[in-house]
mmCIF file of C-alpha atoms in Angstrom:
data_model
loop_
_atom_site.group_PDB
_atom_site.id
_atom_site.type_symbol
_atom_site.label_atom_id
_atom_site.label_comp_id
_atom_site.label_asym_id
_atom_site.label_seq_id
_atom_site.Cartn_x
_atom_site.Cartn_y
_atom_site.Cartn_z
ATOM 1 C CA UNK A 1 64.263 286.728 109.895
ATOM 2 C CA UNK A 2 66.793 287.581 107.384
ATOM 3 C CA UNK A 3 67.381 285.381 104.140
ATOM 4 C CA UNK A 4 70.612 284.154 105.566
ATOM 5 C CA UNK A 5 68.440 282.275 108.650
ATOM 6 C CA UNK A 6 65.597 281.563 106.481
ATOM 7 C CA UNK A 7 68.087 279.236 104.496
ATOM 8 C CA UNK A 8 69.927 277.469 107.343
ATOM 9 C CA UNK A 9 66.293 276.536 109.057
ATOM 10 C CA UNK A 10 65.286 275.433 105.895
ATOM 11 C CA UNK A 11 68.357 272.992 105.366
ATOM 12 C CA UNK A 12 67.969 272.113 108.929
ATOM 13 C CA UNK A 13 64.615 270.737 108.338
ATOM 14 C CA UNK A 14 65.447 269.162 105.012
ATOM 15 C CA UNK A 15 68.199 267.544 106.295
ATOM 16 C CA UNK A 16 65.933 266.373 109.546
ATOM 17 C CA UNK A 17 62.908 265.091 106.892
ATOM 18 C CA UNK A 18 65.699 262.839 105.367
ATOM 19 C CA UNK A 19 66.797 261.247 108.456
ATOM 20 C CA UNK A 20 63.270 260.473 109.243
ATOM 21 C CA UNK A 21 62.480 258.648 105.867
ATOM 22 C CA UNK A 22 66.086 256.747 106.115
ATOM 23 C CA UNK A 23 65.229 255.137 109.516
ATOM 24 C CA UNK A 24 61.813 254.710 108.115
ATOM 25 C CA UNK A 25 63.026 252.891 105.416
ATOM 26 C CA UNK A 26 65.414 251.025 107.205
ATOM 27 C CA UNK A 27 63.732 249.842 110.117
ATOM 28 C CA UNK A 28 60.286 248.530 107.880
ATOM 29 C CA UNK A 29 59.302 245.343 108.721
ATOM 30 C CA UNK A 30 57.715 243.266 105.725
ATOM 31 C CA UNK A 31 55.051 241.243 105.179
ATOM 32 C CA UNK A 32 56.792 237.761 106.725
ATOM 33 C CA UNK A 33 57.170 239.530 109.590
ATOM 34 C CA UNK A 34 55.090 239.998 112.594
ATOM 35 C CA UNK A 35 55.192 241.634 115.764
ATOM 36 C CA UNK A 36 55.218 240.009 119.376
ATOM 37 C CA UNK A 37 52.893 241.936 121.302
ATOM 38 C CA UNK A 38 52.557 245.940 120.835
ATOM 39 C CA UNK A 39 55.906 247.150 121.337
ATOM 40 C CA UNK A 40 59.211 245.397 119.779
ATOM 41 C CA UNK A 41 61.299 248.061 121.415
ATOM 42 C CA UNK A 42 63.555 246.780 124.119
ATOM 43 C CA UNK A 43 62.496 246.579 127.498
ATOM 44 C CA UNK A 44 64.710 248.161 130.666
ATOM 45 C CA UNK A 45 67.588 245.985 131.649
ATOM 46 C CA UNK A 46 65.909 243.721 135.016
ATOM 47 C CA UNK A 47 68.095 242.357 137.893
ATOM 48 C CA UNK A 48 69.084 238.770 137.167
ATOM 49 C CA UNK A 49 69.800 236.320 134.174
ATOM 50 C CA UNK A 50 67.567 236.933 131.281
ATOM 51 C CA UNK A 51 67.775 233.828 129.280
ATOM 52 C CA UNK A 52 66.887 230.891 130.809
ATOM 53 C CA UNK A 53 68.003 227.276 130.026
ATOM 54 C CA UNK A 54 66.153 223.734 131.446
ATOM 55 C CA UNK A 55 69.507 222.360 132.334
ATOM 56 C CA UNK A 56 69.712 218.388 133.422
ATOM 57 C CA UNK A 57 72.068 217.483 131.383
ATOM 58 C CA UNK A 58 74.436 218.995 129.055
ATOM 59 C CA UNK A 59 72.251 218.687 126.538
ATOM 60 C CA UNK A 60 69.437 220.637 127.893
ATOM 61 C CA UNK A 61 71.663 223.696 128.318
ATOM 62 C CA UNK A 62 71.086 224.321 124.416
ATOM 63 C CA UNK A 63 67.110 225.009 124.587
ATOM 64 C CA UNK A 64 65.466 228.204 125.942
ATOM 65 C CA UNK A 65 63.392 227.278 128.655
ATOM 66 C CA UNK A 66 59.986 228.873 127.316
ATOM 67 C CA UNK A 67 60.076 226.518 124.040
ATOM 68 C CA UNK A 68 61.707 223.307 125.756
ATOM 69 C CA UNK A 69 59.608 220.530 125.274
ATOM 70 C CA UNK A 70 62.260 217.723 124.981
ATOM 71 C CA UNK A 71 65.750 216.572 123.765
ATOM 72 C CA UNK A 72 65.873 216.418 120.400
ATOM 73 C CA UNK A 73 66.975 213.185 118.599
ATOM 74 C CA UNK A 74 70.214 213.909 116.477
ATOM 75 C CA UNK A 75 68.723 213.437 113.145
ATOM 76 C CA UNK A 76 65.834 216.421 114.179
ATOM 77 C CA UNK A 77 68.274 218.231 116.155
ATOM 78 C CA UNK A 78 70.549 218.216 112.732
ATOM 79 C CA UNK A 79 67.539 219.067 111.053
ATOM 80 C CA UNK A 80 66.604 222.257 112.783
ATOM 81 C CA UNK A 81 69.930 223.783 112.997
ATOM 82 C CA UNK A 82 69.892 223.417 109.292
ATOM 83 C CA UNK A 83 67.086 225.787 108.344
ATOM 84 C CA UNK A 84 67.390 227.945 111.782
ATOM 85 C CA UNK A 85 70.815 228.654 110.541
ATOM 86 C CA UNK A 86 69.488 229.804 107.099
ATOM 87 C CA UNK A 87 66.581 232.024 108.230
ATOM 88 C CA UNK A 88 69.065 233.216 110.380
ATOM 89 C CA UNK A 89 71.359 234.645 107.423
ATOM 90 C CA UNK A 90 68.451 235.001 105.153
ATOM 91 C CA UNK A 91 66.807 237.594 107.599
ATOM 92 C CA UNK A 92 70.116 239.329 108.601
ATOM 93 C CA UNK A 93 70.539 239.767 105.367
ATOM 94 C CA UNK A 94 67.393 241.204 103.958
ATOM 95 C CA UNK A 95 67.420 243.726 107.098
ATOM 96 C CA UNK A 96 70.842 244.737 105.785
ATOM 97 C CA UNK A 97 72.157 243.807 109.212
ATOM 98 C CA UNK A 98 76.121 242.607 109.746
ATOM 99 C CA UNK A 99 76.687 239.324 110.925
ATOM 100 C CA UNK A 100 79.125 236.778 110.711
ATOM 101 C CA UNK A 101 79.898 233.492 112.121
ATOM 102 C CA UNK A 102 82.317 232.501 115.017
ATOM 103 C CA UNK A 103 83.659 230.391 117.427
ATOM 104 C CA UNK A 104 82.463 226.242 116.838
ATOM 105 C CA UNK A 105 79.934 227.620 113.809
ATOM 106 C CA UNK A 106 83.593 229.572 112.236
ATOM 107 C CA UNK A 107 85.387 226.324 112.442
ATOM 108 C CA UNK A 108 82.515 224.281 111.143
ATOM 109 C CA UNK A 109 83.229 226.786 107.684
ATOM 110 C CA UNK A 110 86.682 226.426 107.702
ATOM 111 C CA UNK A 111 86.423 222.302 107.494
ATOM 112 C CA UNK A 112 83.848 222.365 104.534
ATOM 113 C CA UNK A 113 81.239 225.537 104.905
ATOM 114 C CA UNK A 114 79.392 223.133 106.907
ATOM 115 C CA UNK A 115 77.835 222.627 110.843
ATOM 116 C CA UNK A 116 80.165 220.399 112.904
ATOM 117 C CA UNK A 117 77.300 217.687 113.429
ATOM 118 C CA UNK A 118 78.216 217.108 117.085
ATOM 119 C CA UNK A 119 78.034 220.840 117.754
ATOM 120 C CA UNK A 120 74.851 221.956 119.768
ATOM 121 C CA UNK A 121 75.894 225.313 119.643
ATOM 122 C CA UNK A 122 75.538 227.776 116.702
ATOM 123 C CA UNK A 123 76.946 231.109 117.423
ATOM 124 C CA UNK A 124 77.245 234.399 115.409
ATOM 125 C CA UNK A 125 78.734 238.011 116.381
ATOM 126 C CA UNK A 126 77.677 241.318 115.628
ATOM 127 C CA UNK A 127 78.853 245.036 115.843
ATOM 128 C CA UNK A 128 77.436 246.718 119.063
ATOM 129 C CA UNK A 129 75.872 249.806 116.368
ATOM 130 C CA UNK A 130 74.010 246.504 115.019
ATOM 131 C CA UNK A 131 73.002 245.301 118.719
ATOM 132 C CA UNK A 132 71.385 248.339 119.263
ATOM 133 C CA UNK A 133 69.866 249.015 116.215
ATOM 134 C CA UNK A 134 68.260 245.180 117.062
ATOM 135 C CA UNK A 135 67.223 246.339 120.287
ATOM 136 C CA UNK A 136 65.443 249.403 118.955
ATOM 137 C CA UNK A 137 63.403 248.342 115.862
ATOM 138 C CA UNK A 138 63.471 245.083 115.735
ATOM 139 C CA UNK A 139 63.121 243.256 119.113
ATOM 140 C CA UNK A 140 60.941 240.346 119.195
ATOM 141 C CA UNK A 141 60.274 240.176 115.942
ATOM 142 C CA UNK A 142 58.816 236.850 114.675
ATOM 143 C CA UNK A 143 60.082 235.430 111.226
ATOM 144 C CA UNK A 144 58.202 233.273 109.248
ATOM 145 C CA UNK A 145 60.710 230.754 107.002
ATOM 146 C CA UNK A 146 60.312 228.582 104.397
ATOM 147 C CA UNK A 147 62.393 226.450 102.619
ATOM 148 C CA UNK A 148 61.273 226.001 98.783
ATOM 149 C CA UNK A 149 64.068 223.757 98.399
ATOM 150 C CA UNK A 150 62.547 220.925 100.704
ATOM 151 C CA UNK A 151 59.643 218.343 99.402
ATOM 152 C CA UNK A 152 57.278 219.158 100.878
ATOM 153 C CA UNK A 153 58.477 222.775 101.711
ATOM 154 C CA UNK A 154 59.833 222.950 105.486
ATOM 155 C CA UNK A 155 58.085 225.989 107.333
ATOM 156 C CA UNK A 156 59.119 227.448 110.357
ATOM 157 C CA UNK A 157 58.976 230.474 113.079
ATOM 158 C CA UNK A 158 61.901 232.193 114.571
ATOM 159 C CA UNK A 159 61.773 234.165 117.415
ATOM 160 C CA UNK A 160 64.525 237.050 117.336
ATOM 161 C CA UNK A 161 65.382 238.115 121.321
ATOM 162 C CA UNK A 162 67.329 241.031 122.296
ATOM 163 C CA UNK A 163 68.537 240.762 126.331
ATOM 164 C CA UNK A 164 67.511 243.723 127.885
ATOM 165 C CA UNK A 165 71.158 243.687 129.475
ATOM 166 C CA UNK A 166 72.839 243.924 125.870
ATOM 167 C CA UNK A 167 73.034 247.439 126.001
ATOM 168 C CA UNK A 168 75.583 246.944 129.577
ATOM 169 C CA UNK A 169 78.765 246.036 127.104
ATOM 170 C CA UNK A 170 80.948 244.976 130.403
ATOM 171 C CA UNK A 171 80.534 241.487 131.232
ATOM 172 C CA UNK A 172 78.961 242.515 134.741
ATOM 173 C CA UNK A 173 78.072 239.530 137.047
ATOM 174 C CA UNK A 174 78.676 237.073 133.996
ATOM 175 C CA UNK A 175 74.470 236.332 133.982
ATOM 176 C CA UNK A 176 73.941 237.901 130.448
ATOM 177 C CA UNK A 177 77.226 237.187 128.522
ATOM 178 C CA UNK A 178 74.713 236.574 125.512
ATOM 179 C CA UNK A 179 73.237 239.557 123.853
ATOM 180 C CA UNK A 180 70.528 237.860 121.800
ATOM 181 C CA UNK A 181 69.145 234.735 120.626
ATOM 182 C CA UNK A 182 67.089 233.488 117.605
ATOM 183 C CA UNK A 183 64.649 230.902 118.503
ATOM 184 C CA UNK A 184 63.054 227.972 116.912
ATOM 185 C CA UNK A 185 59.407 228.434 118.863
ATOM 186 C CA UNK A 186 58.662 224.500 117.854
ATOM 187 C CA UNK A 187 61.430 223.365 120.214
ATOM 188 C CA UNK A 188 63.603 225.777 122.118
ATOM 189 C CA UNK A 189 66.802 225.493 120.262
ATOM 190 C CA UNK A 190 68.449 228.759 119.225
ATOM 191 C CA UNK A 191 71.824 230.718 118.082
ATOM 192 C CA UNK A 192 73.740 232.387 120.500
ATOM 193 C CA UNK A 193 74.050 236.236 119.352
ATOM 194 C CA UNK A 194 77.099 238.466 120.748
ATOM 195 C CA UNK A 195 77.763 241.737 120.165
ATOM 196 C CA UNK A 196 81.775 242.864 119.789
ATOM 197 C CA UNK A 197 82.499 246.730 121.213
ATOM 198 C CA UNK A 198 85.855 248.736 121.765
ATOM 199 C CA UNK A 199 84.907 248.603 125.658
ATOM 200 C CA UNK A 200 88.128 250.709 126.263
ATOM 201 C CA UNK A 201 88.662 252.832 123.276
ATOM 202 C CA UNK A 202 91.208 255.518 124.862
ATOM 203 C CA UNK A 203 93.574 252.457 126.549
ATOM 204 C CA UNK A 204 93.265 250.000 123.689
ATOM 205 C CA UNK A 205 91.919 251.733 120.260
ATOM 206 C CA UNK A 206 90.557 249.095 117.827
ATOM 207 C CA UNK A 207 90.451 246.466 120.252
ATOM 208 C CA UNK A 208 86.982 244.708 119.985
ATOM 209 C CA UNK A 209 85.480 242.606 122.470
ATOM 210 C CA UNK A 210 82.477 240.581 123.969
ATOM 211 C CA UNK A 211 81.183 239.506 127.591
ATOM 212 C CA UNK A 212 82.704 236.417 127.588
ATOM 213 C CA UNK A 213 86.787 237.951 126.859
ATOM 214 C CA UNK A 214 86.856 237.024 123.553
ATOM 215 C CA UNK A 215 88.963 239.918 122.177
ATOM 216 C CA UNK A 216 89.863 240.822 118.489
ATOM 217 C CA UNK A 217 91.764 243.730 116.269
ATOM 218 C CA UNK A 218 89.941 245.730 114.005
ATOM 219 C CA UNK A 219 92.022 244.184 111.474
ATOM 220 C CA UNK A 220 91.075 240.907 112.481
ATOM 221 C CA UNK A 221 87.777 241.442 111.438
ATOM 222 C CA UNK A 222 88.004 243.943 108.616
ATOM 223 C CA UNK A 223 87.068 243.711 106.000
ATOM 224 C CA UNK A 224 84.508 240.758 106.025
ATOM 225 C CA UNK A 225 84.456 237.828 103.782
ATOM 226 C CA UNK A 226 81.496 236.868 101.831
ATOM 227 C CA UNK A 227 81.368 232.858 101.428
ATOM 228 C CA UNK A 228 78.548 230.393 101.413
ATOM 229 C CA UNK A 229 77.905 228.287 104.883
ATOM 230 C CA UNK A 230 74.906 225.480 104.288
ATOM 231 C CA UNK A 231 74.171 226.960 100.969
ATOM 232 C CA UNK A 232 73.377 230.649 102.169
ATOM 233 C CA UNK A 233 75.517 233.462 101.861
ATOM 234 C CA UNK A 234 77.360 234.143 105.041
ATOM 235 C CA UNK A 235 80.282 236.223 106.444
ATOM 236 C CA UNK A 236 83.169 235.475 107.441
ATOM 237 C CA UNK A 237 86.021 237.202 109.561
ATOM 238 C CA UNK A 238 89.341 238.771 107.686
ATOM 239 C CA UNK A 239 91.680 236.810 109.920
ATOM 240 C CA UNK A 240 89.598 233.491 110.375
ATOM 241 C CA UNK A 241 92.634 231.274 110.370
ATOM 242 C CA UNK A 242 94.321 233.329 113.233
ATOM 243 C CA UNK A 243 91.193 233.879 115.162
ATOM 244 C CA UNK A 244 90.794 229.899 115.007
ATOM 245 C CA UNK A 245 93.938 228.547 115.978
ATOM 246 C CA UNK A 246 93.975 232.009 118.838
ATOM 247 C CA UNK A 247 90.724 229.561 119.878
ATOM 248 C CA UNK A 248 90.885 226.408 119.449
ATOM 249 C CA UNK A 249 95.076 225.901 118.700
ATOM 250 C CA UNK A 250 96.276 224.318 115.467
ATOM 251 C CA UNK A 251 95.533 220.930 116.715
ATOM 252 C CA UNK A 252 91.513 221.810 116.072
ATOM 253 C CA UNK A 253 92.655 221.862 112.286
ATOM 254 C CA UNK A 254 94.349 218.881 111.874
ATOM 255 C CA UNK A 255 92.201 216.222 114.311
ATOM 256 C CA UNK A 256 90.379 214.011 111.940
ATOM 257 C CA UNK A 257 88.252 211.813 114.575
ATOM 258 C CA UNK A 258 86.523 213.477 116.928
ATOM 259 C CA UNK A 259 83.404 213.561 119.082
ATOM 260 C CA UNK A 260 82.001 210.112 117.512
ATOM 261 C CA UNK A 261 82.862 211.577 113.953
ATOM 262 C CA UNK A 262 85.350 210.982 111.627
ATOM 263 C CA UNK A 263 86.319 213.270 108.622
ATOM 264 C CA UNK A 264 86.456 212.063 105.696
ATOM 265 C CA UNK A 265 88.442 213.167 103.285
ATOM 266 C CA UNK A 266 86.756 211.909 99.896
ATOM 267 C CA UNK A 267 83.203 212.982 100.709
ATOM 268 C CA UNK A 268 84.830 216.113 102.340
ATOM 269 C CA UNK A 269 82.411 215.289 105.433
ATOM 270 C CA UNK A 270 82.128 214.898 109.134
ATOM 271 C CA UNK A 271 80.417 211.234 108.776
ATOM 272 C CA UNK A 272 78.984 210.089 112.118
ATOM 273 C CA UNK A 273 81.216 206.638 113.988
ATOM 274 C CA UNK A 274 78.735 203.450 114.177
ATOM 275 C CA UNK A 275 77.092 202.794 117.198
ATOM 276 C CA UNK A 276 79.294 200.464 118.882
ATOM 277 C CA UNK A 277 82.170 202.024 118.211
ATOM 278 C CA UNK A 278 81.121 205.101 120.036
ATOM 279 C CA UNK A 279 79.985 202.812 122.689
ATOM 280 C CA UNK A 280 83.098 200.976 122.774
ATOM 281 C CA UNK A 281 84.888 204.780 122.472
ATOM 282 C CA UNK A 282 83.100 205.713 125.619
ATOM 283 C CA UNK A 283 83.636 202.937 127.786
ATOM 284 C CA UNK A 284 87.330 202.970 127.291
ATOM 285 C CA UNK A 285 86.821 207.025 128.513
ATOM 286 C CA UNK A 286 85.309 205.945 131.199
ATOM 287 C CA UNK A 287 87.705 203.316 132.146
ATOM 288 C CA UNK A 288 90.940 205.719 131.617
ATOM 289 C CA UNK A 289 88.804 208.177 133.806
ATOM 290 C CA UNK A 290 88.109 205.948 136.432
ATOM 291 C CA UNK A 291 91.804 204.793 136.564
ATOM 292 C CA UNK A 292 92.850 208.340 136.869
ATOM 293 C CA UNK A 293 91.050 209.193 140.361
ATOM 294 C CA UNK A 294 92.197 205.841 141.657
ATOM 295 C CA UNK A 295 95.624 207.355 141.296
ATOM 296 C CA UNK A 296 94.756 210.700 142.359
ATOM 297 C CA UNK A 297 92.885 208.875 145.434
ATOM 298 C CA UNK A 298 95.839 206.710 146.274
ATOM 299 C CA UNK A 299 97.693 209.809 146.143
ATOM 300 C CA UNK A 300 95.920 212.226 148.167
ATOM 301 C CA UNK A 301 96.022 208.800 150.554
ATOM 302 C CA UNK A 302 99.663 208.943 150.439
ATOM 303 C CA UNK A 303 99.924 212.442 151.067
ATOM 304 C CA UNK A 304 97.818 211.628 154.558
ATOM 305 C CA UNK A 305 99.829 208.968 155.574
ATOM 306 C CA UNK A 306 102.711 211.373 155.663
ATOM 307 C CA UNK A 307 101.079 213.897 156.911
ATOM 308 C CA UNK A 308 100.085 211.937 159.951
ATOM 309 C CA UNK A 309 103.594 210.807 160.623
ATOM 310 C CA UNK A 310 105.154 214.295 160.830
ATOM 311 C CA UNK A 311 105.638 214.949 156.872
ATOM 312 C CA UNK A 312 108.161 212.322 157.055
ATOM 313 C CA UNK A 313 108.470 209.957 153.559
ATOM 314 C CA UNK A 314 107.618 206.649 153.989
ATOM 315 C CA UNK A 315 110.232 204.329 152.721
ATOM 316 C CA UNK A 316 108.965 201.437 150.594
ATOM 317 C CA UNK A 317 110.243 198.147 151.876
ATOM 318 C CA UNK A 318 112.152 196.447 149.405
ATOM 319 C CA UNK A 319 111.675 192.486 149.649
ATOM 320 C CA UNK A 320 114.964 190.689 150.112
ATOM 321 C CA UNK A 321 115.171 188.720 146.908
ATOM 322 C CA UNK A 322 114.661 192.329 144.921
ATOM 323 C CA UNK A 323 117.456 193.804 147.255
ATOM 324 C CA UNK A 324 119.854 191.429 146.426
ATOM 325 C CA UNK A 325 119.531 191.284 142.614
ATOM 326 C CA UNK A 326 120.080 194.956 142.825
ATOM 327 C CA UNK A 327 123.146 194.580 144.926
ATOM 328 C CA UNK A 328 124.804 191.651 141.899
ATOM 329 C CA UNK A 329 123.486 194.594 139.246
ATOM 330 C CA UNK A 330 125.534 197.452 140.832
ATOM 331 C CA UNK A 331 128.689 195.026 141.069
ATOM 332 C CA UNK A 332 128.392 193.956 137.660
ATOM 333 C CA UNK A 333 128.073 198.018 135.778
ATOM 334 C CA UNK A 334 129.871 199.426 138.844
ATOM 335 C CA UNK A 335 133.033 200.013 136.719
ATOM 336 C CA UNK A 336 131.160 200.648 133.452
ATOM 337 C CA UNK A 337 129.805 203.433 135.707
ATOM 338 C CA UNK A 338 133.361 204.550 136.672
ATOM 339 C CA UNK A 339 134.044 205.141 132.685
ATOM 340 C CA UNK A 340 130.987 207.194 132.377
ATOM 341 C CA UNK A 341 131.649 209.690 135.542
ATOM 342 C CA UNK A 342 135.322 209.816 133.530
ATOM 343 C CA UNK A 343 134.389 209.870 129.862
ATOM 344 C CA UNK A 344 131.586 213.314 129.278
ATOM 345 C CA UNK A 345 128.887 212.675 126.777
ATOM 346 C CA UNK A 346 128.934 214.005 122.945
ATOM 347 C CA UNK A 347 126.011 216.020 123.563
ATOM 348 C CA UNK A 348 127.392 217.625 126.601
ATOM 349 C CA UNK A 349 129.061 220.622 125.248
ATOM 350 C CA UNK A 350 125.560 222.006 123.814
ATOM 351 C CA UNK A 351 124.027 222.370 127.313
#
């Protein structure tokens, strides 16, 4: 071996040795966290939905099945979003991990770097590099939290869950939309993870997107804001404002009483209705909703009627006291009507 190969093996395996102690580095898990089994490495993609939800209600959509052990009342529910959210970014960050928030959890921020309290979803994105990095090193890892700011100090477990079907970035059969959750073991409630890839890079360069069509421009995301959401650093899309009202329209922005909340504007909070107003909220709903399919019912009856007489319209009979006041009316404005065929209105001349 000349001196000439003798130097390019030895960079080679230089260069090799310092890959090896970056991941090494990188991927070390410390001493709040633990393992979930032997392996954390992800598991080959299985046929059929990974995450699983109890369902009943709309409610019980929000808990993984595995941990479900009962609605949560709104003051606990509240409560555990709180510090799931924070372990959340607290972890994300110490694994020097990108994430940022989006979709209901985004909005929450933008009104006051808070939860919307009526929201049972919390949802985050990530880069598909991050997803799989996730996948690889630190799949089921278990987090223990605490919270030195409560009295007594809150302590809790998170369960961080990579779907086996995140590394499929098309949305597929629509069963695993969501790459990832992070779990509160105690109860089942969790935050949706989704991971954002250019999923056609030659026809649309810089065009990011999830399972679920949510689509955004490299310069919609880039670069990321750092701001504080529930007292924890967070991040923040470039664009946020565009990406909202894209969403949820301006009129998400502006709508001040909503969901048995109203905002308000001196305590800068979302401060939850009394009880019998959202009582009284719900049964005028229901009312308005019940008068709708009465319409739509005497309608699609209508619609038979005709149907059954050859798609002929049925004439309403006009009672004879109604006919005749209708036959004084049209004597009475018949020559004011005259004027008006003659005389063209002022506004005519802009149509």
């Amino acid at each position: 071996m000349n001196w000439h190969h003798f130097i390019l093996a030895f960079l080679s395996a230089q260069a090799l040795f310092a890959d090896a102690v970056a991941v090494s580095n990188k991927v070390a898990v410390d001493s709040r966290l633990e393992p979930r089994g032997k392996g954390r490495r992800q598991s080959r993609p299985h046929q059929g939905k990974y995450f699983h939800e109890p369902g009943g209600s709309e409610l019980g959509n929000h808990y993984d099945t595995r941990y479900f052990h009962g609605v949560q009342k709104y003051e606990d529910k509240q409560d555990t979003q709180l510090h799931m959210l924070r372990a959340y970014l607290i972890f994300f960050r110490e694994k020097g991990v990108e994430t940022w928030l989006a979709h209901g959890t985004l909005l929450g921020w933008w009104w006051n770097g808070k939860m919307l309290p009526w929201d049972w979803d919390i949802d985050t994105q990530v880069s598909g590099t991050s997803l799989a990095y996730l996948g690889e090193y630190l799949n089921g890892t278990i987090y223990k939290y605490t919270s030195a700011e409560s009295d007594p100090p809150v302590t809790r477990e998170y369960l961080l869950d990579i779907n086996p079907h995140s590394v499929e970035r098309q949305r597929g059969d629509g069963l695993n939309i969501i790459d990832a959750r992070w779990i509160d073991i105690r109860n089942g409630l969790y935050i949706d993870i989704t991971g954002l890839s250019e999923t056609l890079p030659d026809e649309k360069p810089g065009v990011w997107s999830c399972k679920n069509f949510h689509r955004y421009k490299t310069t919609d995301l880039y670069p990321m804001r750092e701001t504080m959401y529930e007292g924890v650093v967070a991040k923040v899309p470039y664009a946020y404002d565009s990406i909202l009202t894209e969403e949820y329209h301006n009129k998400a922005l502006v709508v001040t009483d909503y969901e048995g909340h109203r905002w308000d504007p001196n305590l800068k909070e979302w401060v939850r209705k009394p009880e019998y107003e959202i009582a009284l909220a719900k049964k005028e709903l229901e009312a308005r909703k019940k008068g709708d399919e009465e319409k739509d019912k005497a309608r699609k009856e209508e619609e038979e009627k005709q149907k059954e007489q050859g798609g002929k319209t049925v004439k309403r009979q006009v009672p004879i006291e109604e006919a005749r006041r209708w036959i004084e009316l049209e004597k009475e404005t018949s020559g004011l009507a005259h004027l008006r065929r003659q005389q063209p209105s002022a506004a005519s001349h802009l149509l």
